């Protein structure tokens, strides 16, 4: 067997020849003072990495409406970093959703991550739109567009949305959202890069030209992330479960393995030509800082 050690890997090029990367970071609105302290500490550590934007999620059923709005405003005014607000259609009329959008417009926030959302009981239950509400993300995107010139991101599912009848229907749905006026798709977490690369190829064949930004979930806590993944239809490969097996009471080794696993994932994607990454931070900074460094991004 021979190895081609001379093949050029973009991730290993000298800094001046390496492709420029766009990074974005996702946070969730904190519930308590202690969580809020961690939110700001992480944000202040990650802001010097010059993300294109930082986004703040919208709790199930719109339960975090005020907190999401407050955090988004404060990120922009306190740190100068571009902030994006997640917004869902759950349990709200079009008028209520439009009012939130107009509030962002008035506050100078022009980035929105537009989502359908899930019923409060979870994605396993059918989604019943509010009688006067938007019934899916494509309708929401069109509604936001009618209000103003927002930069809109939508969700994409490399392993298919759990409620989608087929992989083709899922791509058609993504196309509807982009055709309605979204600029980019951000993917659900995935751990097998083959799923993402295959999804992008199928999307391009279906005529989708917008960026499809991989959503990278560093494994801060394997048990917790495996639970999230199960609920949103993302597969945990056996090899990955095996790497974390037995580390429940060994946080130091767990963190080192998590860093190695995520580094392998992002470097492989860079070598496949990917230049944009969205990191699910869970309001923590350590693993994302390490990954940014591996990708050649230094705070400054
Ligand atoms: P849609 O794109 O509307 O699609 C949902 C499902 O309905 C798909 O199966 C689709 O195929 C089907 N569908 C849609 N329209 C039609 C139609 N016309 N006919 C037939 N089928 C249709 N959730 C939150 O609550 N808050 C958040 O902040 C949040 N942030 C997220 C960020 C990212 C990057 C991602 C990937 C997900 C996020 N989610 C969030 C989860 C998301 O709300 C759920 O995955 C939800 O189940 C689907 O939302 P969507 O925007 O993808 O829905």
XYZ file of N, CA, C and O in Angstrom, residues 137-282:
584
model
N -41.852 26.905 7.448
C -40.765 27.890 7.387
C -40.777 28.669 6.069
O -40.444 29.867 6.054
N -41.185 28.018 4.972
C -41.204 28.735 3.684
C -42.175 29.914 3.748
O -41.868 31.022 3.284
N -43.335 29.681 4.369
C -44.305 30.791 4.510
C -43.739 31.893 5.411
O -43.943 33.071 5.166
N -43.021 31.466 6.461
C -42.431 32.460 7.371
C -41.404 33.322 6.636
O -41.373 34.551 6.787
N -40.562 32.666 5.828
C -39.546 33.420 5.076
C -40.232 34.470 4.193
O -39.831 35.643 4.174
N -41.294 34.049 3.497
C -41.999 34.990 2.614
C -42.576 36.148 3.436
O -42.525 37.312 3.014
N -43.103 35.830 4.639
C -43.675 36.871 5.502
C -42.606 37.869 5.946
O -42.837 39.086 5.955
N -41.432 37.364 6.321
C -40.342 38.243 6.769
C -39.905 39.139 5.605
O -39.677 40.342 5.771
N -39.829 38.540 4.439
C -39.426 39.294 3.240
C -40.384 40.455 2.946
O -39.970 41.512 2.481
N -41.671 40.210 3.212
C -42.651 41.278 2.946
C -42.405 42.471 3.869
O -42.730 43.600 3.531
N -41.799 42.205 5.031
C -41.596 43.293 5.998
C -40.324 44.084 5.701
O -40.275 45.298 5.840
N -39.291 43.396 5.266
C -38.050 44.145 5.029
C -36.971 43.290 4.409
O -37.139 42.096 4.177
N -35.847 43.941 4.205
C -34.744 43.287 3.506
C -33.827 42.582 4.515
O -32.733 43.054 4.796
N -34.285 41.482 5.079
C -33.519 40.755 6.095
C -32.578 39.739 5.454
O -32.834 39.253 4.352
N -31.498 39.452 6.183
C -30.629 38.324 5.815
C -31.226 37.104 6.527
O -31.246 37.056 7.758
N -31.735 36.153 5.747
C -32.484 35.039 6.353
C -31.753 33.709 6.154
O -31.323 33.384 5.041
N -31.611 32.963 7.247
C -31.072 31.596 7.176
C -32.221 30.625 7.460
O -33.132 30.950 8.229
N -32.148 29.445 6.854
C -33.160 28.404 7.123
C -32.455 27.093 7.466
O -31.242 26.956 7.253
N -33.237 26.135 7.968
C -32.666 24.853 8.410
C -32.631 23.834 7.273
O -33.519 23.815 6.419
N -31.599 22.985 7.293
C -31.499 21.881 6.325
C -31.103 20.622 7.092
O -30.488 20.703 8.163
N -31.457 19.471 6.525
C -31.311 18.207 7.257
C -30.568 17.173 6.415
O -31.197 16.470 5.608
N -29.256 17.059 6.595
C -28.489 16.094 5.789
C -29.044 14.676 5.878
O -28.978 13.919 4.916
N -29.612 14.317 7.042
C -30.153 12.957 7.189
C -31.669 12.952 7.046
O -32.309 12.003 7.475
N -32.241 14.031 6.492
C -33.685 14.168 6.278
C -34.382 14.590 7.571
O -34.070 14.079 8.638
N -35.330 15.526 7.435
C -36.140 15.908 8.594
C -36.993 14.700 8.996
O -37.547 14.020 8.127
N -37.105 14.424 10.307
C -37.833 13.214 10.724
C -39.262 13.141 10.177
O -39.798 12.049 10.016
N -39.901 14.298 9.893
C -41.294 14.257 9.411
C -41.395 14.290 7.891
O -42.500 14.289 7.350
N -40.268 14.345 7.213
C -40.340 14.453 5.755
C -40.592 13.070 5.148
O -39.984 12.092 5.571
N -41.494 12.987 4.160
C -41.804 11.669 3.608
C -40.632 11.036 2.864
O -40.529 9.814 2.795
N -39.743 11.841 2.295
C -38.614 11.273 1.562
C -37.479 12.294 1.489
O -37.675 13.485 1.750
N -36.312 11.799 1.093
C -35.163 12.705 0.972
C -35.407 13.733 -0.133
O -34.999 14.882 -0.035
N -36.135 13.309 -1.181
C -36.426 14.225 -2.289
C -37.367 15.343 -1.815
O -37.175 16.510 -2.126
N -38.409 14.935 -1.044
C -39.373 15.935 -0.555
C -38.672 16.936 0.360
O -39.004 18.128 0.378
N -37.673 16.458 1.087
C -36.945 17.332 2.006
C -36.128 18.377 1.229
O -36.073 19.552 1.608
N -35.517 17.931 0.138
C -34.756 18.872 -0.709
C -35.722 19.871 -1.368
O -35.432 21.072 -1.434
N -36.882 19.378 -1.825
C -37.875 20.287 -2.431
C -38.285 21.355 -1.419
O -38.455 22.524 -1.755
N -38.453 20.924 -0.159
C -38.852 21.875 0.881
C -37.753 22.908 1.123
O -38.031 24.103 1.267
N -36.520 22.455 1.117
C -35.413 23.404 1.298
C -35.415 24.410 0.141
O -35.230 25.620 0.345
N -35.652 23.924 -1.050
C -35.649 24.810 -2.221
C -36.766 25.856 -2.087
O -36.561 27.034 -2.384
N -37.935 25.414 -1.585
C -39.050 26.375 -1.402
C -38.640 27.494 -0.443
O -38.945 28.659 -0.654
N -37.905 27.113 0.614
C -37.522 28.123 1.616
C -36.516 29.115 1.021
O -36.588 30.319 1.273
N -35.594 28.591 0.216
C -34.587 29.472 -0.383
C -35.234 30.328 -1.479
O -34.965 31.529 -1.584
N -36.132 29.714 -2.256
C -36.813 30.477 -3.311
C -37.702 31.572 -2.714
O -37.958 32.596 -3.347
N -38.173 31.346 -1.478
C -39.019 32.354 -0.831
C -38.195 33.559 -0.360
O -38.759 34.569 0.062
N -36.867 33.431 -0.395
C -36.055 34.608 -0.076
C -34.988 34.415 0.993
O -34.442 35.404 1.491
N -34.678 33.158 1.352
C -33.590 32.953 2.324
C -32.242 32.946 1.606
O -32.171 32.564 0.432
N -31.213 33.381 2.334
C -29.880 33.482 1.717
C -29.052 32.214 1.851
O -28.148 31.972 1.079
N -29.270 31.484 2.930
C -28.420 30.312 3.175
C -29.188 29.281 3.993
O -30.172 29.626 4.658
N -28.676 28.058 3.942
C -29.205 27.013 4.812
C -28.125 26.671 5.827
O -26.928 26.700 5.507
N -28.558 26.370 7.035
C -27.644 25.879 8.074
C -28.135 24.487 8.421
O -29.337 24.285 8.636
N -27.214 23.519 8.483
C -27.701 22.151 8.679
C -27.889 21.794 10.146
O -27.248 22.353 11.036
N -28.729 20.822 10.331
C -28.854 20.125 11.603
C -27.498 19.475 11.896
O -26.707 19.244 10.960
N -27.215 19.163 13.143
C -25.961 18.460 13.459
C -25.901 17.130 12.698
O -26.938 16.512 12.420
N -24.710 16.722 12.325
C -24.492 15.405 11.704
C -23.081 14.990 12.094
O -22.245 15.851 12.423
N -22.817 13.698 12.086
C -21.495 13.245 12.536
C -20.764 12.436 11.493
O -19.601 12.077 11.673
N -21.468 12.128 10.395
C -20.815 11.426 9.298
C -20.751 12.414 8.134
O -21.802 12.775 7.562
N -19.558 12.872 7.808
C -19.436 13.891 6.766
C -20.012 13.430 5.433
O -20.425 14.247 4.613
N -20.046 12.105 5.216
C -20.616 11.574 3.975
C -22.084 12.008 3.820
O -22.531 12.316 2.715
N -22.816 12.055 4.924
C -24.237 12.463 4.859
C -24.345 13.901 4.368
O -25.197 14.241 3.548
N -23.471 14.766 4.902
C -23.511 16.182 4.504
C -23.108 16.344 3.033
O -23.797 17.031 2.262
N -22.017 15.700 2.653
C -21.499 15.890 1.289
C -22.496 15.350 0.263
O -22.729 15.962 -0.781
N -23.134 14.242 0.598
C -24.143 13.663 -0.286
C -25.360 14.596 -0.395
O -25.904 14.819 -1.475
N -25.744 15.177 0.738
C -26.894 16.101 0.759
C -26.609 17.321 -0.120
O -27.446 17.740 -0.923
N -25.396 17.868 0.025
C -25.047 19.056 -0.769
C -25.086 18.700 -2.260
O -25.622 19.457 -3.079
N -24.557 17.529 -2.589
C -24.552 17.126 -4.000
C -25.990 17.012 -4.533
O -26.296 17.506 -5.631
N -26.878 16.416 -3.751
C -28.262 16.268 -4.207
C -28.956 17.629 -4.303
O -29.742 17.883 -5.212
N -28.620 18.527 -3.353
C -29.222 19.868 -3.394
C -28.766 20.618 -4.654
O -29.566 21.275 -5.325
N -27.473 20.505 -4.970
C -26.961 21.200 -6.178
C -27.647 20.642 -7.423
O -28.023 21.394 -8.323
N -27.828 19.333 -7.456
C -28.498 18.713 -8.615
C -29.939 19.208 -8.740
O -30.492 19.262 -9.834
N -30.547 19.545 -7.586
C -31.935 20.023 -7.607
C -31.993 21.527 -7.897
O -33.061 22.140 -7.814
N -30.829 22.127 -8.187
C -30.825 23.542 -8.579
C -30.628 24.513 -7.427
O -30.793 25.721 -7.591
N -30.282 24.001 -6.238
C -30.034 24.901 -5.095
C -28.606 25.424 -5.198
O -27.658 24.630 -5.262
N -28.474 26.739 -5.208
C -27.123 27.318 -5.354
C -26.662 28.018 -4.067
O -25.491 28.340 -3.933
N -27.565 28.253 -3.132
C -27.215 28.994 -1.903
C -26.245 28.178 -1.046
O -26.211 26.941 -1.143
N -25.456 28.871 -0.208
C -24.577 28.138 0.705
C -25.367 27.204 1.622
O -26.452 27.557 2.079
N -24.815 26.010 1.849
C -25.405 25.052 2.805
C -24.341 24.856 3.879
O -23.374 24.112 3.703
N -24.485 25.610 4.957
C -23.432 25.701 5.976
C -23.555 24.528 6.945
O -24.633 24.325 7.528
N -22.483 23.746 7.126
C -22.590 22.624 8.056
C -22.724 23.102 9.501
O -21.969 23.966 9.953
N -23.686 22.538 10.216
C -23.853 22.834 11.641
C -23.036 21.816 12.425
O -23.297 20.619 12.350
N -22.034 22.305 13.146
C -21.106 21.400 13.847
C -21.417 21.400 15.346
O -21.424 22.454 15.984
N -21.680 20.217 15.849
C -21.980 20.078 17.277
C -20.814 19.426 18.014
O -20.646 18.209 17.974
N -19.978 20.228 18.686
C -18.931 19.603 19.503
C -19.583 18.821 20.647
O -20.611 19.234 21.176
N -18.979 17.695 21.004
C -19.594 16.800 21.992
C -19.134 17.180 23.403
O -18.212 16.591 23.943
N -19.812 18.182 23.984
C -19.450 18.593 25.359
C -19.778 17.479 26.338
O -19.100 17.307 27.340
N -20.868 16.777 26.051
C -21.306 15.720 26.952
C -21.986 14.672 26.074
O -23.079 14.917 25.539
N -21.316 13.537 25.897
C -21.798 12.562 24.918
C -23.235 12.118 25.191
O -24.065 12.059 24.284
N -23.548 11.831 26.476
C -24.891 11.333 26.792
C -25.948 12.363 26.403
O -26.981 12.035 25.804
N -25.664 13.643 26.734
C -26.630 14.705 26.433
C -26.791 14.887 24.915
O -27.900 14.944 24.391
N -25.666 14.943 24.209
C -25.728 15.182 22.755
C -26.371 13.987 22.046
O -27.132 14.162 21.089
N -26.101 12.778 22.529
C -26.728 11.603 21.906
C -28.253 11.695 22.057
O -28.995 11.333 21.133
N -28.720 12.219 23.174
C -30.168 12.415 23.383
C -30.717 13.446 22.405
O -31.746 13.218 21.753
N -30.036 14.592 22.284
C -30.472 15.628 21.318
C -30.531 15.026 19.915
O -31.464 15.237 19.165
N -29.458 14.300 19.562
C -29.331 13.763 18.201
C -30.505 12.808 17.919
O -31.130 12.893 16.858
N -30.797 11.951 18.878
C -31.894 10.997 18.690
C -33.197 11.746 18.418
O -33.938 11.422 17.497
N -33.432 12.816 19.194
C -34.703 13.541 19.050
C -34.802 14.278 17.718
O -35.897 14.499 17.218
N -33.669 14.674 17.165
C -33.778 15.441 15.908
C -33.397 14.604 14.689
O -33.273 15.143 13.590
N -33.259 13.303 14.853
C -33.053 12.437 13.696
C -31.633 12.413 13.168
O -31.411 12.063 12.006
N -30.653 12.772 14.003
C -29.245 12.696 13.569
C -28.649 11.397 14.136
O -28.842 11.082 15.304
N -27.928 10.682 13.274
C -27.424 9.377 13.680
C -26.067 9.510 14.392
O -25.215 10.305 13.975
N -25.896 8.761 15.472
C -24.584 8.702 16.135
C -23.892 7.450 15.604
O -24.337 6.328 15.890
N -22.820 7.599 14.822
C -22.170 6.395 14.285
C -21.575 5.539 15.415
O -21.165 6.070 16.452
N -21.521 4.232 15.179
C -20.992 3.317 16.208
C -19.564 3.690 16.604
O -19.209 3.649 17.777
N -18.733 4.045 15.598
C -17.338 4.348 15.918
C -17.240 5.517 16.890
O -16.366 5.581 17.736
N -18.217 6.454 16.781
C -18.157 7.621 17.655
C -18.604 7.244 19.072
O -17.968 7.631 20.061
N -19.678 6.480 19.151
C -20.152 6.035 20.470
C -19.031 5.268 21.175
O -18.805 5.426 22.378
N -18.306 4.483 20.396
C -17.231 3.666 20.976
C -16.107 4.552 21.540
O -15.549 4.270 22.595
N -15.818 5.660 20.830
C -14.748 6.543 21.327
C -15.086 7.158 22.684
O -14.211 7.462 23.469
N -16.391 7.399 22.917
C -16.781 8.044 24.178
C -17.194 7.043 25.268
O -17.390 7.439 26.410
N -17.314 5.777 24.877
C -17.829 4.789 25.843
C -16.959 4.733 27.088
O -15.724 4.703 27.006
N -17.604 4.764 28.241
C -16.881 4.616 29.505
C -16.228 5.901 30.011
O -15.531 5.882 31.024
N -16.451 7.034 29.332
C -15.806 8.283 29.771
C -16.727 9.159 30.626
O -16.388 10.306 30.910
N -17.869 8.611 31.054
C -18.853 9.403 31.804
C -18.240 10.070 33.031
O -18.586 11.194 33.392
N -17.300 9.377 33.686
C -16.724 9.932 34.922
C -15.290 10.412 34.722
O -14.523 10.509 35.686
N -14.936 10.680 33.485
C -13.568 11.112 33.203
C -13.626 12.340 32.276
O -13.348 12.250 31.084
N -14.021 13.501 32.849
C -14.274 14.670 32.008
C -13.054 15.124 31.206
O -13.187 15.614 30.082
N -11.872 14.920 31.767
C -10.668 15.395 31.066
C -10.446 14.625 29.762
O -10.251 15.213 28.691
N -10.510 13.275 29.861
C -10.331 12.464 28.648
C -11.497 12.705 27.690
O -11.306 12.784 26.468
N -12.708 12.862 28.243
C -13.879 13.130 27.414
C -13.633 14.394 26.576
O -13.879 14.415 25.360
N -13.131 15.451 27.210
C -12.912 16.719 26.493
C -11.845 16.563 25.405
O -11.971 17.122 24.305
N -10.810 15.781 25.707
C -9.746 15.581 24.705
C -10.277 14.796 23.506
O -9.995 15.119 22.352
N -11.082 13.770 23.802
C -11.660 12.966 22.712
C -12.624 13.837 21.894
O -12.626 13.809 20.657
N -13.431 14.655 22.597
C -14.400 15.520 21.907
C -13.679 16.460 20.950
O -14.103 16.685 19.808
N -12.574 16.997 21.413
C -11.812 17.928 20.588
C -11.243 17.204 19.365
O -11.307 17.700 18.231
N -10.734 15.982 19.583
C -10.167 15.212 18.467
C -11.244 14.855 17.443
O -11.046 14.986 16.227
N -12.414 14.428 17.945
C -13.503 14.011 17.038
C -13.978 15.195 16.196
O -14.128 15.099 14.970
N -14.182 16.345 16.844
C -14.690 17.508 16.100
C -13.626 18.063 15.163
O -13.927 18.516 14.052
N -12.365 18.018 15.590
C -11.278 18.516 14.724
C -11.215 17.670 13.451
O -11.094 18.190 12.337
N -11.318 16.365 13.629
C -11.290 15.461 12.473
C -12.441 15.819 11.524
O -12.266 15.895 10.303
N -13.612 16.088 12.107
C -14.775 16.394 11.262
C -14.574 17.690 10.468
O -14.791 17.719 9.257
N -14.142 18.756 11.135
C -14.061 20.036 10.413
C -12.889 20.045 9.418
O -13.003 20.605 8.323
N -11.765 19.404 9.782
C -10.614 19.407 8.863
C -10.935 18.611 7.596
O -10.582 19.007 6.489
N -11.660 17.495 7.780
C -12.069 16.708 6.615
C -12.972 17.557 5.716
O -12.855 17.519 4.494
N -13.855 18.359 6.322
C -14.751 19.196 5.516
C -13.966 20.297 4.787
O -14.243 20.595 3.624
N -12.977 20.878 5.471
C -12.143 21.889 4.793
C -11.458 21.250 3.594
O -11.406 21.820 2.496
N -10.958 20.051 3.777
C -10.279 19.361 2.671
C -11.242 19.017 1.537
O -10.828 18.800 0.397
N -12.537 18.998 1.851
C -13.559 18.771 0.813
C -14.032 20.089 0.206
O -14.977 20.115 -0.566
N -13.416 21.196 0.634
C -13.749 22.487 0.019
C -14.743 23.327 0.800
O -15.179 24.380 0.321
N -15.106 22.899 2.011
C -16.068 23.678 2.801
C -15.352 24.890 3.415
O -14.245 24.759 3.946
N -15.993 26.064 3.336
C -15.350 27.278 3.878
C -16.233 28.009 4.890
O -15.873 29.068 5.378
N -17.420 27.464 5.186
C -18.298 28.110 6.178
C -18.707 27.076 7.223
O -19.042 25.936 6.869
N -18.683 27.494 8.460
C -19.061 26.586 9.556
C -19.954 27.319 10.554
O -19.696 28.474 10.897
N -20.989 26.614 11.030
C -21.855 27.131 12.090
C -21.655 26.210 13.289
O -21.883 25.001 13.185
N -21.216 26.759 14.409
C -20.959 25.919 15.584
C -22.091 26.054 16.599
O -22.449 27.165 16.995
N -22.624 24.899 17.022
C -23.583 24.872 18.122
C -22.765 24.917 19.405
O -22.136 23.922 19.779
N -22.764 26.066 20.083
C -21.844 26.223 21.223
C -22.427 25.700 22.534
O -21.661 25.448 23.469
N -23.766 25.621 22.645
C -24.414 25.339 23.931
C -23.891 26.297 25.007
O -23.752 25.938 26.178
